[in-house]
Short mmCIF file of the C-alpha atoms (twelve columns), coordinates in Angstrom:
data_MODEL
# 
_entry.id   MODEL 
# 
loop_
_atom_site.group_PDB 
_atom_site.id 
_atom_site.type_symbol 
_atom_site.label_atom_id 
_atom_site.label_alt_id 
_atom_site.label_comp_id 
_atom_site.label_asym_id 
_atom_site.label_seq_id 
_atom_site.Cartn_x 
_atom_site.Cartn_y 
_atom_site.Cartn_z 
_atom_site.pdbx_PDB_model_num 
ATOM 1   C CA . MET A 1   -255.993 235.413 153.446 1 
ATOM 2   C CA . THR A 2   -253.468 232.731 153.338 1 
ATOM 3   C CA . VAL A 3   -254.872 229.353 153.503 1 
ATOM 4   C CA . GLU A 4   -252.515 226.805 155.311 1 
ATOM 5   C CA . SER A 5   -252.172 223.274 154.059 1 
ATOM 6   C CA . THR A 6   -253.942 220.598 156.202 1 
ATOM 7   C CA . ALA A 7   -252.402 217.697 154.263 1 
ATOM 8   C CA . ALA A 8   -250.962 214.895 156.583 1 
ATOM 9   C CA . PRO A 9   -247.078 214.482 156.256 1 
ATOM 10  C CA . ALA A 10  -246.045 211.740 153.972 1 
ATOM 11  C CA . LYS A 11  -245.387 208.284 155.613 1 
ATOM 12  C CA . VAL A 12  -242.051 206.621 155.729 1 
ATOM 13  C CA . ASN A 13  -241.880 203.816 153.742 1 
ATOM 14  C CA . LEU A 14  -239.851 201.055 155.390 1 
ATOM 15  C CA . MET A 15  -239.595 198.724 152.392 1 
ATOM 16  C CA . GLY A 16  -236.545 200.006 151.193 1 
ATOM 17  C CA . LEU A 17  -234.727 201.131 154.596 1 
ATOM 18  C CA . SER A 18  -231.491 199.394 155.722 1 
ATOM 19  C CA . GLN A 19  -231.439 198.024 159.372 1 
ATOM 20  C CA . ALA A 20  -229.414 200.999 160.456 1 
ATOM 21  C CA . LYS A 21  -231.640 203.381 158.910 1 
ATOM 22  C CA . LEU A 22  -234.587 201.340 160.296 1 
ATOM 23  C CA . GLU A 23  -233.014 201.547 163.777 1 
ATOM 24  C CA . ALA A 24  -232.757 205.315 163.354 1 
ATOM 25  C CA . PHE A 25  -236.496 205.388 162.663 1 
ATOM 26  C CA . PHE A 26  -237.346 203.598 165.858 1 
ATOM 27  C CA . ASP A 27  -235.052 205.810 167.649 1 
ATOM 28  C CA . SER A 28  -237.018 208.793 166.352 1 
ATOM 29  C CA . LEU A 29  -239.998 207.354 167.690 1 
ATOM 30  C CA . GLY A 30  -238.446 206.433 171.111 1 
ATOM 31  C CA . GLU A 31  -238.656 202.963 170.526 1 
ATOM 32  C CA . LYS A 32  -236.145 200.044 170.867 1 
ATOM 33  C CA . ARG A 33  -233.806 199.270 168.089 1 
ATOM 34  C CA . PHE A 34  -234.314 195.733 168.000 1 
ATOM 35  C CA . ARG A 35  -237.968 196.588 166.585 1 
ATOM 36  C CA . ALA A 36  -236.026 197.042 163.309 1 
ATOM 37  C CA . THR A 37  -235.289 193.350 163.253 1 
ATOM 38  C CA . GLN A 38  -238.653 192.424 163.928 1 
ATOM 39  C CA . VAL A 39  -239.701 194.548 161.018 1 
ATOM 40  C CA . LEU A 40  -237.240 193.509 158.554 1 
ATOM 41  C CA . LYS A 41  -237.898 189.806 159.019 1 
ATOM 42  C CA . TRP A 42  -241.849 190.557 158.655 1 
ATOM 43  C CA . ILE A 43  -241.430 192.348 155.393 1 
ATOM 44  C CA . HIS A 44  -238.455 190.625 153.564 1 
ATOM 45  C CA . GLN A 45  -238.729 187.010 155.053 1 
ATOM 46  C CA . MET A 46  -242.677 186.788 155.864 1 
ATOM 47  C CA . GLY A 47  -243.708 189.000 152.834 1 
ATOM 48  C CA . VAL A 48  -246.043 190.917 155.363 1 
ATOM 49  C CA . THR A 49  -246.406 194.624 154.876 1 
ATOM 50  C CA . ASP A 50  -249.609 195.086 157.016 1 
ATOM 51  C CA . PHE A 51  -248.485 196.123 160.763 1 
ATOM 52  C CA . GLU A 52  -251.756 194.875 162.223 1 
ATOM 53  C CA . GLN A 53  -250.368 191.234 161.414 1 
ATOM 54  C CA . MET A 54  -246.857 191.799 162.857 1 
ATOM 55  C CA . THR A 55  -248.141 189.845 165.899 1 
ATOM 56  C CA . ASN A 56  -244.970 190.306 168.160 1 
ATOM 57  C CA . ILE A 57  -245.336 193.826 168.148 1 
ATOM 58  C CA . SER A 58  -247.438 195.583 170.642 1 
ATOM 59  C CA . LYS A 59  -250.969 196.865 169.803 1 
ATOM 60  C CA . PRO A 60  -249.832 200.648 170.603 1 
ATOM 61  C CA . LEU A 61  -246.683 200.482 168.398 1 
ATOM 62  C CA . ARG A 62  -248.761 198.894 165.400 1 
ATOM 63  C CA . ASP A 63  -251.181 201.734 165.726 1 
ATOM 64  C CA . LYS A 64  -248.373 204.186 165.672 1 
ATOM 65  C CA . LEU A 65  -246.758 202.606 162.819 1 
ATOM 66  C CA . SER A 66  -249.901 202.680 160.897 1 
ATOM 67  C CA . GLN A 67  -250.098 206.541 161.363 1 
ATOM 68  C CA . VAL A 68  -246.263 207.406 160.384 1 
ATOM 69  C CA . ALA A 69  -245.087 204.573 158.448 1 
ATOM 70  C CA . GLU A 70  -246.202 202.047 155.500 1 
ATOM 71  C CA . ALA A 71  -244.339 199.025 153.674 1 
ATOM 72  C CA . VAL A 72  -245.091 199.429 150.123 1 
ATOM 73  C CA . ALA A 73  -243.479 197.649 147.038 1 
ATOM 74  C CA . PRO A 74  -244.262 199.058 143.500 1 
ATOM 75  C CA . GLU A 75  -247.146 197.526 141.565 1 
ATOM 76  C CA . VAL A 76  -246.875 194.731 139.332 1 
ATOM 77  C CA . VAL A 77  -249.010 195.750 136.550 1 
ATOM 78  C CA . ASN A 78  -248.403 192.744 134.056 1 
ATOM 79  C CA . GLN A 79  -246.391 189.424 134.144 1 
ATOM 80  C CA . TRP A 80  -245.174 187.366 131.145 1 
ATOM 81  C CA . ASP A 81  -244.100 183.586 131.043 1 
ATOM 82  C CA . SER A 82  -241.868 182.339 128.462 1 
ATOM 83  C CA . SER A 83  -242.024 178.868 127.059 1 
ATOM 84  C CA . ASP A 84  -238.429 178.306 128.854 1 
ATOM 85  C CA . GLY A 85  -239.494 179.154 132.117 1 
ATOM 86  C CA . THR A 86  -238.467 183.132 132.254 1 
ATOM 87  C CA . ARG A 87  -240.764 185.216 133.916 1 
ATOM 88  C CA . LYS A 88  -240.838 188.962 133.010 1 
ATOM 89  C CA . PHE A 89  -242.490 191.513 135.488 1 
ATOM 90  C CA . LEU A 90  -243.617 195.248 134.415 1 
ATOM 91  C CA . ILE A 91  -243.472 196.956 137.652 1 
ATOM 92  C CA . ARG A 92  -245.101 200.786 137.742 1 
ATOM 93  C CA . VAL A 93  -243.062 203.161 139.595 1 
ATOM 94  C CA . GLY A 94  -245.282 206.383 138.921 1 
ATOM 95  C CA . GLY A 95  -245.139 209.304 136.484 1 
ATOM 96  C CA . GLY A 96  -246.157 207.281 133.653 1 
ATOM 97  C CA . ASN A 97  -243.212 204.870 134.332 1 
ATOM 98  C CA . ALA A 98  -242.590 201.597 134.512 1 
ATOM 99  C CA . VAL A 99  -239.585 199.070 134.769 1 
ATOM 100 C CA . GLU A 100 -238.839 195.430 133.815 1 
ATOM 101 C CA . THR A 101 -237.471 192.837 136.192 1 
ATOM 102 C CA . VAL A 102 -236.653 189.215 134.798 1 
ATOM 103 C CA . TYR A 103 -236.333 185.996 136.418 1 
ATOM 104 C CA . ILE A 104 -234.356 183.356 134.867 1 
ATOM 105 C CA . PRO A 105 -234.410 179.534 135.893 1 
ATOM 106 C CA . ASP A 106 -231.607 177.196 135.522 1 
ATOM 107 C CA . GLY A 107 -231.768 173.802 137.221 1 
ATOM 108 C CA . ASP A 108 -231.543 174.622 141.201 1 
ATOM 109 C CA . ARG A 109 -230.458 178.108 140.216 1 
ATOM 110 C CA . GLY A 110 -232.867 181.215 139.736 1 
ATOM 111 C CA . THR A 111 -231.734 184.322 139.146 1 
ATOM 112 C CA . LEU A 112 -233.618 187.725 139.106 1 
ATOM 113 C CA . CYS A 113 -232.342 190.514 136.960 1 
ATOM 114 C CA . VAL A 114 -233.398 193.899 138.733 1 
ATOM 115 C CA . SER A 115 -233.489 197.394 137.664 1 
ATOM 116 C CA . SER A 116 -232.164 200.529 139.236 1 
ATOM 117 C CA . GLN A 117 -233.027 203.376 136.894 1 
ATOM 118 C CA . VAL A 118 -236.083 204.337 134.914 1 
ATOM 119 C CA . GLY A 119 -234.555 203.972 131.469 1 
ATOM 120 C CA . CYS A 120 -230.617 204.576 131.350 1 
ATOM 121 C CA . SER A 121 -228.640 207.811 131.516 1 
ATOM 122 C CA . LEU A 122 -225.635 205.898 129.494 1 
ATOM 123 C CA . ASP A 123 -226.740 204.902 125.597 1 
ATOM 124 C CA . CYS A 124 -224.911 201.964 124.850 1 
ATOM 125 C CA . SER A 125 -225.317 201.203 121.269 1 
ATOM 126 C CA . PHE A 126 -226.524 197.619 121.544 1 
ATOM 127 C CA . CYS A 127 -228.679 198.094 124.236 1 
ATOM 128 C CA . ALA A 128 -232.395 198.634 123.822 1 
ATOM 129 C CA . THR A 129 -233.030 200.560 127.434 1 
ATOM 130 C CA . GLY A 130 -230.898 203.114 126.471 1 
ATOM 131 C CA . LYS A 131 -233.051 203.799 123.421 1 
ATOM 132 C CA . GLN A 132 -235.820 204.968 125.497 1 
ATOM 133 C CA . GLY A 133 -234.140 207.631 127.401 1 
ATOM 134 C CA . PHE A 134 -234.010 208.302 131.182 1 
ATOM 135 C CA . ASN A 135 -236.390 209.874 133.746 1 
ATOM 136 C CA . ARG A 136 -234.941 209.088 137.127 1 
ATOM 137 C CA . ASP A 137 -233.376 207.018 139.606 1 
ATOM 138 C CA . LEU A 138 -235.305 204.072 141.494 1 
ATOM 139 C CA . THR A 139 -235.769 204.714 145.071 1 
ATOM 140 C CA . ALA A 140 -234.167 201.746 147.451 1 
ATOM 141 C CA . ALA A 141 -237.894 200.575 148.143 1 
ATOM 142 C CA . GLU A 142 -238.704 200.500 144.401 1 
ATOM 143 C CA . ILE A 143 -235.206 198.157 143.846 1 
ATOM 144 C CA . ILE A 144 -235.830 196.189 146.664 1 
ATOM 145 C CA . GLY A 145 -239.548 195.881 145.994 1 
ATOM 146 C CA . GLN A 146 -238.583 194.101 142.750 1 
ATOM 147 C CA . VAL A 147 -237.213 191.275 144.766 1 
ATOM 148 C CA . TRP A 148 -240.096 191.577 147.133 1 
ATOM 149 C CA . GLN A 149 -242.746 191.134 144.327 1 
ATOM 150 C CA . ALA A 150 -240.972 188.451 142.609 1 
ATOM 151 C CA . ALA A 151 -240.458 186.456 145.889 1 
ATOM 152 C CA . LYS A 152 -244.054 187.078 146.422 1 
ATOM 153 C CA . SER A 153 -245.041 185.625 142.954 1 
ATOM 154 C CA . PHE A 154 -243.279 182.150 143.760 1 
ATOM 155 C CA . ASN A 155 -244.925 182.062 147.258 1 
ATOM 156 C CA . GLN A 156 -241.364 182.225 148.664 1 
ATOM 157 C CA . PHE A 157 -242.266 184.087 151.904 1 
ATOM 158 C CA . GLY A 158 -242.897 182.115 155.373 1 
ATOM 159 C CA . VAL A 159 -241.346 179.595 157.382 1 
ATOM 160 C CA . GLY A 160 -240.395 176.481 155.241 1 
ATOM 161 C CA . ALA A 161 -241.145 178.124 151.815 1 
ATOM 162 C CA . GLN A 162 -238.994 176.746 149.111 1 
ATOM 163 C CA . ARG A 163 -236.600 179.573 147.874 1 
ATOM 164 C CA . LYS A 164 -236.814 180.034 144.145 1 
ATOM 165 C CA . ILE A 165 -234.770 183.327 143.985 1 
ATOM 166 C CA . THR A 166 -231.008 182.133 144.526 1 
ATOM 167 C CA . ASN A 167 -229.065 184.876 142.951 1 
ATOM 168 C CA . VAL A 168 -229.783 188.388 142.060 1 
ATOM 169 C CA . VAL A 169 -227.888 190.546 139.357 1 
ATOM 170 C CA . MET A 170 -227.877 194.199 139.107 1 
ATOM 171 C CA . MET A 171 -228.459 194.126 135.308 1 
ATOM 172 C CA . GLY A 172 -231.851 195.380 134.575 1 
ATOM 173 C CA . MET A 173 -232.402 198.840 133.327 1 
ATOM 174 C CA . GLY A 174 -230.054 201.369 134.339 1 
ATOM 175 C CA . GLU A 175 -226.681 201.975 135.475 1 
ATOM 176 C CA . PRO A 176 -226.417 200.730 139.010 1 
ATOM 177 C CA . LEU A 177 -223.365 203.007 140.130 1 
ATOM 178 C CA . LEU A 178 -225.501 206.223 139.017 1 
ATOM 179 C CA . ASN A 179 -227.648 205.208 141.809 1 
ATOM 180 C CA . PHE A 180 -225.026 204.585 144.287 1 
ATOM 181 C CA . ASP A 181 -226.904 205.023 147.612 1 
ATOM 182 C CA . ASN A 182 -230.035 203.268 146.645 1 
ATOM 183 C CA . VAL A 183 -228.444 200.268 144.947 1 
ATOM 184 C CA . VAL A 184 -225.917 199.632 147.670 1 
ATOM 185 C CA . ASP A 185 -228.746 199.718 150.436 1 
ATOM 186 C CA . SER A 186 -230.932 197.453 148.344 1 
ATOM 187 C CA . MET A 187 -228.022 194.863 148.009 1 
ATOM 188 C CA . ASN A 188 -227.279 194.859 151.594 1 
ATOM 189 C CA . LEU A 189 -231.039 194.135 152.201 1 
ATOM 190 C CA . MET A 190 -230.495 191.311 149.925 1 
ATOM 191 C CA . MET A 191 -227.634 189.802 151.743 1 
ATOM 192 C CA . HIS A 192 -229.034 190.580 155.025 1 
ATOM 193 C CA . ASP A 193 -229.726 187.443 157.187 1 
ATOM 194 C CA . ASN A 194 -233.030 189.099 158.564 1 
ATOM 195 C CA . CYS A 195 -234.204 189.558 154.990 1 
ATOM 196 C CA . TYR A 196 -233.390 187.518 151.865 1 
ATOM 197 C CA . GLY A 197 -229.972 185.980 153.404 1 
ATOM 198 C CA . LEU A 198 -228.246 185.701 150.020 1 
ATOM 199 C CA . SER A 199 -224.557 184.907 149.884 1 
ATOM 200 C CA . LYS A 200 -222.486 187.846 148.534 1 
ATOM 201 C CA . ARG A 201 -221.388 185.271 145.746 1 
ATOM 202 C CA . ARG A 202 -224.727 185.293 144.800 1 
ATOM 203 C CA . VAL A 203 -225.472 189.163 144.438 1 
ATOM 204 C CA . THR A 204 -223.788 190.522 141.470 1 
ATOM 205 C CA . LEU A 205 -223.511 194.384 140.477 1 
ATOM 206 C CA . SER A 206 -222.783 195.066 136.644 1 
ATOM 207 C CA . THR A 207 -221.472 198.106 135.611 1 
ATOM 208 C CA . SER A 208 -220.616 199.918 132.445 1 
ATOM 209 C CA . GLY A 209 -217.652 201.914 134.110 1 
ATOM 210 C CA . VAL A 210 -218.537 204.523 136.335 1 
ATOM 211 C CA . VAL A 211 -215.041 204.806 137.756 1 
ATOM 212 C CA . PRO A 212 -215.632 207.327 140.787 1 
ATOM 213 C CA . ALA A 213 -218.652 205.299 142.263 1 
ATOM 214 C CA . LEU A 214 -216.697 201.976 141.805 1 
ATOM 215 C CA . ASP A 215 -213.508 203.350 143.585 1 
ATOM 216 C CA . LYS A 216 -216.003 203.958 146.627 1 
ATOM 217 C CA . LEU A 217 -217.993 200.448 146.080 1 
ATOM 218 C CA . GLY A 218 -215.709 198.414 148.341 1 
ATOM 219 C CA . GLU A 219 -216.346 200.903 151.393 1 
ATOM 220 C CA . TYR A 220 -219.943 199.796 151.428 1 
ATOM 221 C CA . THR A 221 -220.414 196.025 149.920 1 
ATOM 222 C CA . ASP A 222 -218.192 193.004 148.888 1 
ATOM 223 C CA . ALA A 223 -221.002 191.967 146.308 1 
ATOM 224 C CA . CYS A 224 -219.878 190.338 143.201 1 
ATOM 225 C CA . LEU A 225 -218.615 192.542 140.369 1 
ATOM 226 C CA . ALA A 226 -219.215 192.470 136.558 1 
ATOM 227 C CA . ILE A 227 -217.856 194.655 133.981 1 
ATOM 228 C CA . SER A 228 -219.846 195.441 130.892 1 
ATOM 229 C CA . LEU A 229 -216.484 195.462 128.544 1 
ATOM 230 C CA . HIS A 230 -217.780 194.344 124.957 1 
ATOM 231 C CA . ALA A 231 -214.614 195.470 123.150 1 
ATOM 232 C CA . PRO A 232 -211.257 194.757 123.762 1 
ATOM 233 C CA . ASN A 233 -209.699 198.481 122.963 1 
ATOM 234 C CA . ASN A 234 -210.831 202.049 123.484 1 
ATOM 235 C CA . ALA A 235 -211.559 202.792 119.767 1 
ATOM 236 C CA . LEU A 236 -214.275 200.124 119.535 1 
ATOM 237 C CA . ARG A 237 -215.542 200.405 123.031 1 
ATOM 238 C CA . ASN A 238 -216.000 204.194 122.269 1 
ATOM 239 C CA . GLU A 239 -218.505 203.231 119.713 1 
ATOM 240 C CA . LEU A 240 -220.167 200.650 121.758 1 
ATOM 241 C CA . VAL A 241 -220.156 202.069 125.355 1 
ATOM 242 C CA . PRO A 242 -219.952 205.834 125.121 1 
ATOM 243 C CA . ILE A 243 -218.885 206.300 128.549 1 
ATOM 244 C CA . ASN A 244 -215.473 204.717 127.774 1 
ATOM 245 C CA . LYS A 245 -214.535 208.158 126.448 1 
ATOM 246 C CA . LYS A 246 -214.614 209.624 129.973 1 
ATOM 247 C CA . TYR A 247 -213.314 206.345 131.738 1 
ATOM 248 C CA . PRO A 248 -210.998 204.570 129.249 1 
ATOM 249 C CA . ILE A 249 -210.719 200.799 129.586 1 
ATOM 250 C CA . GLU A 250 -207.245 200.988 131.202 1 
ATOM 251 C CA . MET A 251 -208.901 203.413 133.953 1 
ATOM 252 C CA . LEU A 252 -211.797 201.440 134.429 1 
ATOM 253 C CA . LEU A 253 -210.148 197.901 134.708 1 
ATOM 254 C CA . ALA A 254 -207.722 199.251 137.246 1 
ATOM 255 C CA . SER A 255 -210.495 200.328 139.371 1 
ATOM 256 C CA . ALA A 256 -212.383 196.951 139.143 1 
ATOM 257 C CA . LYS A 257 -209.077 195.341 140.015 1 
ATOM 258 C CA . ARG A 258 -208.707 197.379 143.220 1 
ATOM 259 C CA . TYR A 259 -212.075 196.460 144.029 1 
ATOM 260 C CA . ILE A 260 -211.229 192.775 143.714 1 
ATOM 261 C CA . ASP A 261 -207.885 193.129 145.321 1 
ATOM 262 C CA . GLY A 262 -209.809 194.640 148.371 1 
ATOM 263 C CA . LEU A 263 -212.272 191.691 148.986 1 
ATOM 264 C CA . PRO A 264 -211.383 189.216 151.944 1 
ATOM 265 C CA . ASP A 265 -211.759 186.475 149.677 1 
ATOM 266 C CA . VAL A 266 -208.490 186.343 147.728 1 
ATOM 267 C CA . ARG A 267 -210.168 183.568 145.452 1 
ATOM 268 C CA . ARG A 268 -213.053 185.985 144.099 1 
ATOM 269 C CA . LYS A 269 -212.834 186.871 140.317 1 
ATOM 270 C CA . MET A 270 -214.687 189.688 138.371 1 
ATOM 271 C CA . THR A 271 -216.971 188.770 135.441 1 
ATOM 272 C CA . ILE A 272 -216.423 190.376 132.252 1 
ATOM 273 C CA . GLU A 273 -219.418 190.688 130.226 1 
ATOM 274 C CA . TYR A 274 -218.911 190.822 126.340 1 
ATOM 275 C CA . THR A 275 -221.911 190.983 123.913 1 
ATOM 276 C CA . LEU A 276 -220.703 189.623 120.801 1 
ATOM 277 C CA . ILE A 277 -222.212 191.436 117.693 1 
ATOM 278 C CA . ASP A 278 -221.631 190.054 114.236 1 
ATOM 279 C CA . GLN A 279 -218.971 191.551 112.253 1 
ATOM 280 C CA . VAL A 280 -218.480 194.234 114.945 1 
ATOM 281 C CA . ASN A 281 -216.376 192.616 117.904 1 
ATOM 282 C CA . ASP A 282 -216.556 189.225 117.141 1 
ATOM 283 C CA . ARG A 283 -213.308 188.389 114.940 1 
ATOM 284 C CA . PRO A 284 -210.422 186.422 116.302 1 
ATOM 285 C CA . GLU A 285 -208.266 189.306 116.494 1 
ATOM 286 C CA . HIS A 286 -210.593 190.735 118.706 1 
ATOM 287 C CA . ALA A 287 -210.271 187.498 120.876 1 
ATOM 288 C CA . HIS A 288 -206.624 187.415 120.849 1 
ATOM 289 C CA . GLU A 289 -206.505 191.368 121.846 1 
ATOM 290 C CA . LEU A 290 -209.155 190.828 124.789 1 
ATOM 291 C CA . ALA A 291 -207.073 187.727 125.999 1 
ATOM 292 C CA . GLU A 292 -203.910 189.949 126.138 1 
ATOM 293 C CA . LEU A 293 -205.772 192.989 127.773 1 
ATOM 294 C CA . LEU A 294 -206.801 190.933 130.663 1 
ATOM 295 C CA . LYS A 295 -203.843 188.724 131.435 1 
ATOM 296 C CA . GLU A 296 -202.979 190.234 134.702 1 
ATOM 297 C CA . ILE A 297 -206.440 190.462 136.260 1 
ATOM 298 C CA . PRO A 298 -208.367 187.683 137.746 1 
ATOM 299 C CA . VAL A 299 -211.539 187.308 135.468 1 
ATOM 300 C CA . LYS A 300 -213.804 185.170 134.066 1 
ATOM 301 C CA . ILE A 301 -215.445 185.854 130.774 1 
ATOM 302 C CA . ASN A 302 -219.150 185.722 129.984 1 
ATOM 303 C CA . LEU A 303 -219.852 185.838 126.350 1 
ATOM 304 C CA . ILE A 304 -223.347 187.129 125.286 1 
ATOM 305 C CA . PRO A 305 -224.767 186.565 121.892 1 
ATOM 306 C CA . PHE A 306 -226.499 190.093 120.921 1 
ATOM 307 C CA . ASN A 307 -230.132 189.822 121.127 1 
ATOM 308 C CA . PRO A 308 -231.716 192.070 118.324 1 
ATOM 309 C CA . PHE A 309 -234.254 194.805 118.946 1 
ATOM 310 C CA . ASN A 310 -236.063 197.022 116.370 1 
ATOM 311 C CA . LEU A 311 -233.891 199.831 117.054 1 
ATOM 312 C CA . SER A 312 -230.899 198.349 116.050 1 
ATOM 313 C CA . ASN A 313 -229.321 197.570 112.921 1 
ATOM 314 C CA . TYR A 314 -226.852 195.245 114.728 1 
ATOM 315 C CA . LYS A 315 -227.138 191.363 113.906 1 
ATOM 316 C CA . ARG A 316 -226.600 188.176 116.162 1 
ATOM 317 C CA . VAL A 317 -223.437 186.850 115.901 1 
ATOM 318 C CA . SER A 318 -223.103 183.336 114.103 1 
ATOM 319 C CA . ASN A 319 -222.693 179.917 116.154 1 
ATOM 320 C CA . ASN A 320 -219.335 179.266 114.360 1 
ATOM 321 C CA . ALA A 321 -217.693 182.963 115.428 1 
ATOM 322 C CA . LEU A 322 -219.136 182.444 118.827 1 
ATOM 323 C CA . ARG A 323 -217.702 179.256 119.443 1 
ATOM 324 C CA . ARG A 324 -214.272 180.073 117.832 1 
ATOM 325 C CA . PHE A 325 -214.269 183.325 119.988 1 
ATOM 326 C CA . GLN A 326 -214.673 181.106 123.281 1 
ATOM 327 C CA . GLN A 327 -212.106 178.829 122.188 1 
ATOM 328 C CA . ILE A 328 -209.257 180.917 121.797 1 
ATOM 329 C CA . LEU A 329 -210.232 182.461 125.031 1 
ATOM 330 C CA . ILE A 330 -210.060 179.099 126.818 1 
ATOM 331 C CA . ASP A 331 -206.869 178.353 124.832 1 
ATOM 332 C CA . ALA A 332 -205.367 181.546 126.468 1 
ATOM 333 C CA . GLY A 333 -206.316 180.017 130.267 1 
ATOM 334 C CA . TYR A 334 -209.630 181.911 130.796 1 
ATOM 335 C CA . THR A 335 -212.715 180.205 132.227 1 
ATOM 336 C CA . THR A 336 -215.206 181.317 129.432 1 
ATOM 337 C CA . THR A 337 -218.826 180.602 129.385 1 
ATOM 338 C CA . ILE A 338 -221.813 181.544 127.027 1 
ATOM 339 C CA . ARG A 339 -224.728 183.127 128.264 1 
ATOM 340 C CA . THR A 340 -227.862 180.980 126.934 1 
ATOM 341 C CA . THR A 341 -230.149 183.391 125.725 1 
ATOM 342 C CA . ARG A 342 -233.542 183.127 127.645 1 
ATOM 343 C CA . GLY A 343 -237.005 184.670 127.348 1 
ATOM 344 C CA . ASP A 344 -236.441 186.333 124.115 1 
ATOM 345 C CA . ASP A 345 -239.967 185.492 123.129 1 
ATOM 346 C CA . ILE A 346 -241.179 187.792 125.583 1 
ATOM 347 C CA . ASP A 347 -238.367 190.530 125.056 1 
ATOM 348 C CA . ALA A 348 -236.789 189.405 128.425 1 
ATOM 349 C CA . ALA A 349 -233.313 188.504 127.121 1 
ATOM 350 C CA . CYS A 350 -230.079 190.476 127.678 1 
ATOM 351 C CA . GLY A 351 -230.086 193.881 126.213 1 
ATOM 352 C CA . GLN A 352 -233.897 193.778 125.291 1 
ATOM 353 C CA . LEU A 353 -235.437 195.393 128.606 1 
ATOM 354 C CA . ALA A 354 -237.262 198.591 127.633 1 
ATOM 355 C CA . GLY A 355 -240.085 199.001 130.270 1 
ATOM 356 C CA . GLN A 356 -241.796 202.509 129.885 1 
ATOM 357 C CA . VAL A 357 -239.842 205.504 130.293 1 
ATOM 358 C CA . ASN A 358 -241.489 209.104 130.374 1 
ATOM 359 C CA . ASP A 359 -238.291 210.294 128.913 1 
ATOM 360 C CA . ARG A 360 -236.631 213.716 130.332 1 
ATOM 361 C CA . THR A 361 -233.804 213.578 127.985 1 
ATOM 362 C CA . LYS A 362 -235.323 213.754 124.666 1 
ATOM 363 C CA . ARG A 363 -233.425 210.904 123.525 1 
ATOM 364 C CA . SER A 364 -236.263 208.700 122.702 1 
ATOM 365 C CA . GLN A 365 -237.286 211.206 120.017 1 
ATOM 366 C CA . ARG A 366 -234.049 210.699 118.394 1 
ATOM 367 C CA . TYR A 367 -234.548 207.189 118.323 1 
ATOM 368 C CA . LYS A 368 -238.355 207.785 117.363 1 
ATOM 369 C CA . ILE A 369 -239.599 205.550 120.052 1 
ATOM 370 C CA . ASP A 370 -243.572 205.095 119.998 1 
ATOM 371 C CA . LYS A 371 -244.718 206.363 123.411 1 
ATOM 372 C CA . ASN A 372 -248.140 206.409 122.510 1 
ATOM 373 C CA . ALA A 373 -248.795 203.645 125.365 1 
ATOM 374 C CA . LEU A 374 -247.259 205.742 127.902 1 
ATOM 375 C CA . ASP A 375 -249.717 207.306 130.589 1 
ATOM 376 C CA . ALA A 376 -247.928 210.611 131.158 1 
ATOM 377 C CA . SER A 377 -251.134 212.517 132.166 1 
ATOM 378 C CA . ASN A 378 -249.462 212.910 135.802 1 
ATOM 379 C CA . ALA A 379 -245.691 213.408 134.629 1 
ATOM 380 C CA . ASP A 380 -243.779 216.265 135.814 1 
ATOM 381 C CA . ILE A 381 -241.784 216.648 132.729 1 
ATOM 382 C CA . ILE A 382 -238.332 218.799 133.501 1 
ATOM 383 C CA . PRO A 383 -236.073 219.032 130.621 1 
ATOM 384 C CA . VAL A 384 -232.584 217.940 131.585 1 
ATOM 385 C CA . LYS A 385 -229.044 217.687 129.667 1 
ATOM 386 C CA . LEU A 386 -228.580 214.274 128.304 1 
ATOM 387 C CA . VAL A 387 -226.096 212.347 130.283 1 
ATOM 388 C CA . ASP A 388 -223.400 211.532 127.937 1 
ATOM 389 C CA . GLU A 389 -219.768 210.627 127.924 1 
ATOM 390 C CA . ALA A 390 -218.596 214.085 128.676 1 
ATOM 391 C CA . ASP A 391 -221.327 214.864 131.484 1 
ATOM 392 C CA . VAL A 392 -221.425 211.814 133.919 1 
ATOM 393 C CA . SER A 393 -221.402 212.665 137.690 1 
ATOM 394 C CA . ILE A 394 -222.304 210.868 140.832 1 
ATOM 395 C CA . THR A 395 -222.753 212.186 144.639 1 
ATOM 396 C CA . PHE A 396 -222.572 209.992 147.592 1 
ATOM 397 C CA . ASN A 397 -224.593 210.343 150.722 1 
ATOM 398 C CA . GLY A 398 -223.009 207.670 152.629 1 
# 
């Protein structure tokens, strides 16, 4: 005898749906498309996820939504506040996994660093995230849900509420361009007037160099672009950022320049991120080589002192070497800033984000990460091939 399943169909999570996808959802219910605008405002401007509280929607439609849909952000399971005002969130995303999100205040500016993957499928040698391996991409609901939870923690929702989050950077755990569709949908929600209303100059995507996805990016967004370069030549970058062996510097910078050149604002520049590591990439000759490499490209340069973590033998750059490197670039005509290390007392500084990753790549075993704290009892462990410089692929649904 065959027993048929009586389980109810999964509800549609409206948290991560773009306006177009939300309009299509209401079409499928036989409802007017303007309902999408109403729901977007309730969720992302007012912070309301209970349909019964959405008072400008009729009672029959609220009842229908409760049966077929939900608006759920991932759960914040821990929060740490640094002495410098930085706040780090540990956010549970199921299967024994959690990601980290960091808020960094700086005067009137409040920047939220958002994760796009559980772990990272790349393995940059100076980054703690990659040492934990990789589990999966985050959904759009899990990405924009990080913004929603952070806004909630600062009482940012509601009419007249003071905006604490003024900028968002896709620089947390993961390589954003390897989760293309969900990242693009999430960034567009961040910039949507009916959601968080951030300027396109205040949402930044940072990539290590997934060139095929970068070539597509301009068709879907005009957010700011940051390139994780970290070396002025291919030989050194191959060691620090292994994806460079597949997409070398020349290919990456050419793609990035096409993106910038395609933006309607001709004044826009890309940011070059360069993590300075003591005695590795911090020499004057590296600075001169970098200046020569970038001379035909509209860039500003952000120097990032390496932040040590317990699985790395790299050391923090000296202040003298850091200032010397910066001055060479300034003398060459580049706007060059130094990223102030923030939140290192709570392991929230650049390169330190780790979270909890139920690693599917087995990379964490190579780095001997202690995973005893992970609750993987409900995890579905599926061995997958480690994504490295020879095995990077991406598909587009758009």
